[in-house]
């Protein structure tokens, strides 16, 4: 390697010497040429073997991996809420005890399938009821046919029951899944003293005696007499006992929903029919052919009427309905003097 040219003056020699010293000091302080750092780098063990370095390079925990020491403590309001949680709302009402219905004979003769009409409630048949059923099953009347049908239903229920008749017979065993209750028969005598005014030998009074004894025995649930006899229910209530009428065969509970057979025409009936109404006489009767939206609410043989204080009233019967037209036959007002007999 050729040597550099010699300096030409003293200043150049000094400047070159300073540069060489500066270059030498920088090279000595360079980390690349530092022997200590090179030695530590070569002598350093693997990263996994150095506990200090593993602790230093530990990744920052995420939100789901935060240590328990770093969890934020709940506020005082949250702690009080957790200590005294709000009571849960009741989503279901308290279940009531199943009732025990004592059936009178007239209920079974009125509806032979009444045994299966009491849903989850139990049924009790006094021995007197069975005796009266046996007395009414002969003949060709509807009552006799119902009595025979009830006897067949009872025979199917008690078949193959063994000695467990005292525990009640499930009413659903004959295929009536809607009946969830049990059928009980009178298997022992009821020693009850009725008022002297009620003779013991009468069948109705014997049923009342059974009802009174069952009310005392089953004080934990209602015991109700079901009878179609009004006087029977009155006597039961006079003795302080519960009695109800058999109303399962009544399809409507609200009398306002029953068909009344009459329809009130709108107040502006004649104003709407002034241009389209047709009228004629036939067989001494007056007929009107009307049309409008109210015709859809009419029925054949339905009575319709229109009354006004300033005009004669209209009382008619729906004779015929075709599409949106109806034929009304004016009815004779026998209350009028000219129609008096």
Coordinates of C-alpha atoms in Angstrom, one line a residue:
X1 CA 0.0 0.0 0.0
X2 CA 1.6 3.4 -1.0
X3 CA 2.3 5.9 1.7
X4 CA 0.5 9.3 1.7
X5 CA 2.5 12.3 0.5
X6 CA 4.4 14.2 3.2
X7 CA 3.0 17.6 4.5
X8 CA 4.3 20.7 2.9
X9 CA 4.0 23.0 6.0
X10 CA 3.7 22.8 9.8
X11 CA 0.0 23.8 9.7
X12 CA -0.9 21.0 7.4
X13 CA 1.0 18.5 9.7
X14 CA -0.8 19.7 12.8
X15 CA -4.2 19.6 11.1
X16 CA -3.6 16.1 9.8
X17 CA -2.5 15.0 13.3
X18 CA -5.6 16.4 14.9
X19 CA -7.8 14.6 12.3
X20 CA -6.0 11.4 12.9
X21 CA -6.5 11.7 16.6
X22 CA -10.2 12.5 16.2
X23 CA -10.6 9.6 13.8
X24 CA -8.9 7.3 16.2
X25 CA -11.0 8.4 19.2
X26 CA -14.2 7.9 17.2
X27 CA -13.2 4.5 16.0
X28 CA -12.4 3.6 19.6
X29 CA -15.9 4.8 20.9
X30 CA -17.7 3.0 18.1
X31 CA -20.0 0.2 19.3
X32 CA -19.0 -1.9 16.4
X33 CA -15.3 -1.9 17.5
X34 CA -16.1 -2.0 21.3
X35 CA -14.4 -5.1 22.7
X36 CA -16.6 -5.2 25.8
X37 CA -19.9 -5.1 23.8
X38 CA -18.6 -7.7 21.4
X39 CA -17.6 -9.9 24.3
X40 CA -21.0 -9.6 26.0
X41 CA -22.7 -10.3 22.7
X42 CA -20.8 -13.4 22.0
X43 CA -20.9 -14.6 25.6
X44 CA -24.7 -13.8 26.1
X45 CA -26.8 -17.0 26.7
X46 CA -30.0 -17.6 24.7
X47 CA -32.9 -15.4 25.5
X48 CA -35.1 -18.2 26.9
X49 CA -32.4 -19.1 29.4
X50 CA -32.1 -15.6 31.0
X51 CA -34.8 -15.1 33.6
X52 CA -34.1 -11.3 33.7
X53 CA -34.5 -10.9 30.0
X54 CA -37.6 -13.1 29.9
X55 CA -39.2 -10.9 32.6
X56 CA -38.1 -7.8 30.6
X57 CA -39.6 -9.0 27.3
X58 CA -42.9 -10.2 28.8
X59 CA -45.7 -9.2 26.5
X60 CA -48.2 -6.6 27.7
X61 CA -51.3 -8.4 28.9
X62 CA -54.5 -7.7 27.0
X63 CA -57.8 -6.8 28.5
X64 CA -58.9 -10.4 28.9
X65 CA -55.5 -11.5 30.3
X66 CA -55.1 -8.7 32.9
X67 CA -53.9 -10.0 36.2
X68 CA -56.2 -10.0 39.2
X69 CA -54.2 -7.4 40.9
X70 CA -54.9 -4.9 38.2
X71 CA -58.7 -5.5 38.2
X72 CA -60.7 -2.4 39.1
X73 CA -62.8 -2.7 42.2
X74 CA -66.5 -2.1 41.9
X75 CA -67.9 1.1 43.2
X76 CA -69.8 1.3 46.5
X77 CA -73.2 1.6 44.7
X78 CA -72.5 -1.6 42.7
X79 CA -71.5 -3.5 45.9
X80 CA -74.7 -2.4 47.6
X81 CA -76.7 -3.5 44.6
X82 CA -75.0 -6.9 44.6
X83 CA -75.5 -7.3 48.3
X84 CA -79.2 -6.4 48.1
X85 CA -80.4 -7.7 44.7
X86 CA -83.8 -6.6 43.5
X87 CA -86.5 -9.2 44.0
X88 CA -87.4 -11.1 40.8
X89 CA -90.8 -10.5 39.3
X90 CA -93.3 -13.2 39.7
X91 CA -94.0 -14.6 36.2
X92 CA -96.6 -17.1 37.4
X93 CA -99.4 -16.9 39.8
X94 CA -99.6 -19.2 42.8
X95 CA -101.2 -22.5 41.9
X96 CA -104.5 -23.1 43.7
X97 CA -105.6 -26.4 45.1
X98 CA -107.8 -28.5 42.8
X99 CA -111.5 -28.3 43.7
X100 CA -113.6 -31.3 44.6
X101 CA -116.9 -31.2 42.7
X102 CA -119.8 -33.3 44.1
X103 CA -122.1 -34.1 41.1
X104 CA -125.9 -34.3 41.4
X105 CA -127.7 -36.9 39.4
X106 CA -129.4 -34.4 37.1
X107 CA -126.0 -33.2 35.9
X108 CA -125.0 -36.6 34.6
X109 CA -128.4 -37.1 33.0
X110 CA -128.2 -33.7 31.4
X111 CA -124.7 -34.2 30.0
X112 CA -123.3 -37.8 30.0
X113 CA -119.8 -36.5 29.2
X114 CA -119.8 -34.1 32.2
X115 CA -117.4 -36.3 33.9
X116 CA -114.6 -35.0 31.6
X117 CA -115.6 -31.3 31.7
X118 CA -113.9 -30.2 34.9
X119 CA -110.3 -30.1 33.6
X120 CA -107.8 -30.5 36.5
X121 CA -110.4 -30.8 39.3
X122 CA -111.6 -33.9 41.0
X123 CA -115.1 -35.4 41.0
X124 CA -117.0 -37.1 43.8
X125 CA -120.1 -39.3 43.2
X126 CA -122.2 -40.1 46.3
X127 CA -123.8 -43.5 46.4
X128 CA -127.3 -41.9 46.1
X129 CA -126.3 -40.6 42.7
X130 CA -125.5 -44.1 41.5
X131 CA -128.8 -45.4 42.8
X132 CA -130.7 -42.7 41.0
X133 CA -128.8 -43.4 37.8
X134 CA -129.8 -47.0 37.9
X135 CA -133.5 -45.9 38.3
X136 CA -133.4 -43.6 35.3
X137 CA -131.6 -45.8 32.7
X138 CA -134.7 -47.7 31.7
X139 CA -136.8 -46.5 28.8
X140 CA -136.5 -44.9 25.4
X141 CA -136.3 -41.2 26.4
X142 CA -133.3 -39.0 26.1
X143 CA -132.8 -39.1 29.9
X144 CA -132.8 -42.9 29.8
X145 CA -130.2 -42.9 27.0
X146 CA -128.0 -40.5 28.9
X147 CA -128.3 -42.6 32.0
X148 CA -127.1 -45.7 30.1
X149 CA -124.2 -43.8 28.6
X150 CA -123.1 -42.6 32.0
X151 CA -123.2 -46.2 33.3
X152 CA -121.0 -47.3 30.4
X153 CA -118.5 -44.5 31.1
X154 CA -118.3 -45.4 34.7
X155 CA -117.9 -49.1 34.0
X156 CA -114.9 -48.3 31.7
X157 CA -113.3 -46.1 34.3
X158 CA -113.5 -48.6 37.2
X159 CA -112.4 -51.6 35.0
X160 CA -109.2 -53.2 36.2
X161 CA -108.7 -50.7 39.0
X162 CA -108.2 -53.3 41.7
X163 CA -108.2 -52.1 45.3
X164 CA -107.0 -48.6 44.5
X165 CA -110.5 -47.1 44.1
X166 CA -110.1 -45.2 47.3
X167 CA -107.2 -43.2 45.9
X168 CA -109.2 -42.0 43.0
X169 CA -109.4 -43.1 39.4
X170 CA -107.7 -40.9 36.8
X171 CA -110.3 -39.6 34.4
X172 CA -107.8 -39.6 31.5
X173 CA -107.5 -43.4 31.5
X174 CA -110.3 -43.8 28.9
X175 CA -108.6 -41.5 26.4
X176 CA -109.9 -38.1 27.6
X177 CA -106.6 -36.2 27.9
X178 CA -108.3 -32.9 28.7
X179 CA -109.5 -34.4 32.1
X180 CA -106.6 -34.1 34.5
X181 CA -108.5 -34.9 37.7
X182 CA -109.6 -38.0 39.5
X183 CA -112.9 -39.7 40.1
X184 CA -113.9 -40.6 43.7
X185 CA -116.8 -42.8 44.8
X186 CA -118.4 -42.8 48.2
X187 CA -116.9 -45.9 50.0
X188 CA -118.0 -45.2 53.5
X189 CA -121.0 -43.8 55.4
X190 CA -120.9 -40.1 56.4
X191 CA -122.3 -39.5 59.9
X192 CA -123.6 -36.0 59.6
X193 CA -126.6 -34.5 61.4
X194 CA -128.7 -32.3 59.1
X195 CA -131.4 -29.9 60.5
X196 CA -134.6 -31.6 61.5
X197 CA -136.5 -29.8 58.8
X198 CA -134.5 -31.9 56.2
X199 CA -135.7 -35.5 56.2
X200 CA -132.8 -38.0 56.1
X201 CA -134.6 -40.4 53.7
X202 CA -134.7 -37.9 50.8
X203 CA -132.0 -38.3 48.1
X204 CA -131.3 -34.6 47.9
X205 CA -130.8 -34.4 51.6
X206 CA -128.4 -37.3 51.6
X207 CA -126.3 -35.6 49.0
X208 CA -126.2 -32.5 51.2
X209 CA -125.1 -34.6 54.1
X210 CA -122.2 -36.0 52.0
X211 CA -121.3 -32.5 50.9
X212 CA -121.2 -31.2 54.4
X213 CA -119.0 -34.0 55.7
X214 CA -116.6 -33.6 52.7
X215 CA -116.4 -29.9 53.4
X216 CA -115.1 -30.6 56.9
X217 CA -112.7 -33.4 55.8
X218 CA -111.2 -31.5 52.9
X219 CA -110.8 -28.1 54.6
X220 CA -107.6 -27.4 52.5
X221 CA -109.5 -27.1 49.2
X222 CA -112.9 -26.0 48.0
X223 CA -115.7 -28.6 47.9
X224 CA -118.6 -27.6 45.6
X225 CA -121.9 -29.1 44.8
X226 CA -122.8 -29.0 41.1
X227 CA -126.6 -29.4 40.4
X228 CA -129.2 -28.3 37.9
X229 CA -131.8 -28.2 40.6
X230 CA -132.3 -24.6 41.8
X231 CA -133.9 -25.7 45.1
X232 CA -131.0 -28.0 45.7
X233 CA -128.5 -25.2 45.3
X234 CA -130.6 -22.9 47.6
X235 CA -130.6 -25.5 50.4
X236 CA -126.9 -26.0 50.1
X237 CA -126.2 -22.3 50.4
X238 CA -128.6 -22.1 53.3
X239 CA -126.4 -24.7 55.1
X240 CA -123.3 -22.6 54.4
X241 CA -122.1 -24.9 51.6
X242 CA -120.8 -24.0 48.1
X243 CA -123.1 -24.8 45.2
X244 CA -123.0 -24.0 41.5
X245 CA -125.0 -24.6 38.4
X246 CA -123.6 -26.8 35.6
X247 CA -122.9 -24.2 32.9
X248 CA -120.5 -26.1 30.6
X249 CA -123.1 -26.4 27.9
X250 CA -123.5 -22.6 27.7
X251 CA -121.3 -21.6 24.8
X252 CA -121.4 -17.8 25.6
X253 CA -120.8 -16.3 28.9
X254 CA -121.7 -12.7 27.9
X255 CA -125.4 -12.3 27.1
X256 CA -124.7 -9.3 25.0
X257 CA -123.0 -11.5 22.4
X258 CA -126.2 -13.5 21.9
X259 CA -128.1 -13.1 18.7
X260 CA -131.1 -10.8 19.4
X261 CA -132.8 -11.3 16.1
X262 CA -133.2 -7.5 15.6
X263 CA -131.2 -4.8 13.9
X264 CA -131.5 -1.1 14.2
X265 CA -131.2 0.7 10.8
X266 CA -129.0 3.8 10.7
X267 CA -130.6 7.3 11.3
X268 CA -130.0 8.4 7.7
X269 CA -131.4 5.2 6.3
X270 CA -134.1 6.9 4.1
X271 CA -131.7 9.7 3.0
X272 CA -129.3 7.1 1.6
X273 CA -132.1 5.0 0.0
X274 CA -133.9 8.0 -1.5
X275 CA -132.6 7.5 -5.1
X276 CA -132.2 3.7 -5.2
X277 CA -135.0 2.3 -3.1
X278 CA -137.7 0.2 -4.8
X279 CA -141.2 -0.4 -3.4
X280 CA -144.2 -2.5 -4.4
X281 CA -147.3 -4.1 -3.1
X282 CA -147.9 -7.8 -3.2
X283 CA -150.5 -9.9 -1.4
X284 CA -151.5 -7.0 0.8
X285 CA -147.9 -6.5 2.0
X286 CA -145.5 -3.7 1.3
X287 CA -141.9 -4.6 0.1
X288 CA -138.8 -2.4 -0.2
X289 CA -135.6 -3.3 -2.0
X290 CA -132.7 -1.5 -0.4
X291 CA -128.9 -1.6 -0.8
X292 CA -125.8 -0.5 1.0
X293 CA -123.0 -1.6 3.2
X294 CA -125.3 -2.5 6.1
X295 CA -126.8 -5.3 4.0
X296 CA -123.8 -7.4 4.8
X297 CA -124.8 -7.4 8.5
X298 CA -128.4 -8.6 7.8
X299 CA -129.7 -12.1 8.0
X300 CA -132.8 -13.7 6.4
X301 CA -135.8 -13.5 8.7
X302 CA -134.1 -10.9 10.8
X303 CA -136.3 -8.0 12.2
X304 CA -135.1 -4.5 11.3
X305 CA -136.6 -1.3 12.4
X306 CA -136.1 2.5 12.0
X307 CA -137.7 5.0 14.4
X308 CA -137.8 8.8 14.3
X309 CA -139.8 11.4 16.2
X310 CA -140.7 13.3 13.0
X311 CA -141.6 10.5 10.6
X312 CA -143.6 7.2 10.8
X313 CA -141.5 4.3 12.0
X314 CA -140.5 1.3 9.9
X315 CA -140.8 -2.3 11.2
X316 CA -139.8 -4.9 8.6
X317 CA -138.5 -8.4 8.2
X318 CA -135.6 -9.4 5.9
X319 CA -137.2 -11.5 3.2
X320 CA -134.4 -12.0 0.8
X321 CA -130.7 -11.1 0.4
X322 CA -128.8 -11.0 -2.9
X323 CA -125.3 -9.6 -3.1
X324 CA -125.5 -6.1 -1.6
X325 CA -129.3 -5.7 -1.9
X326 CA -132.0 -6.9 0.5
X327 CA -135.8 -7.2 0.3
X328 CA -137.6 -5.9 3.4
X329 CA -141.2 -6.9 4.1
X330 CA -143.1 -4.4 6.1
X331 CA -144.7 -6.0 9.2
X332 CA -148.2 -5.2 10.3
X333 CA -148.4 -3.1 13.5
X334 CA -151.1 -4.9 15.4
X335 CA -150.9 -2.3 18.1
X336 CA -152.4 0.2 15.7
X337 CA -156.1 0.8 16.0
X338 CA -156.8 -0.1 12.3
X339 CA -155.2 -3.5 12.8
X340 CA -157.1 -4.3 16.1
X341 CA -158.9 -7.5 16.2

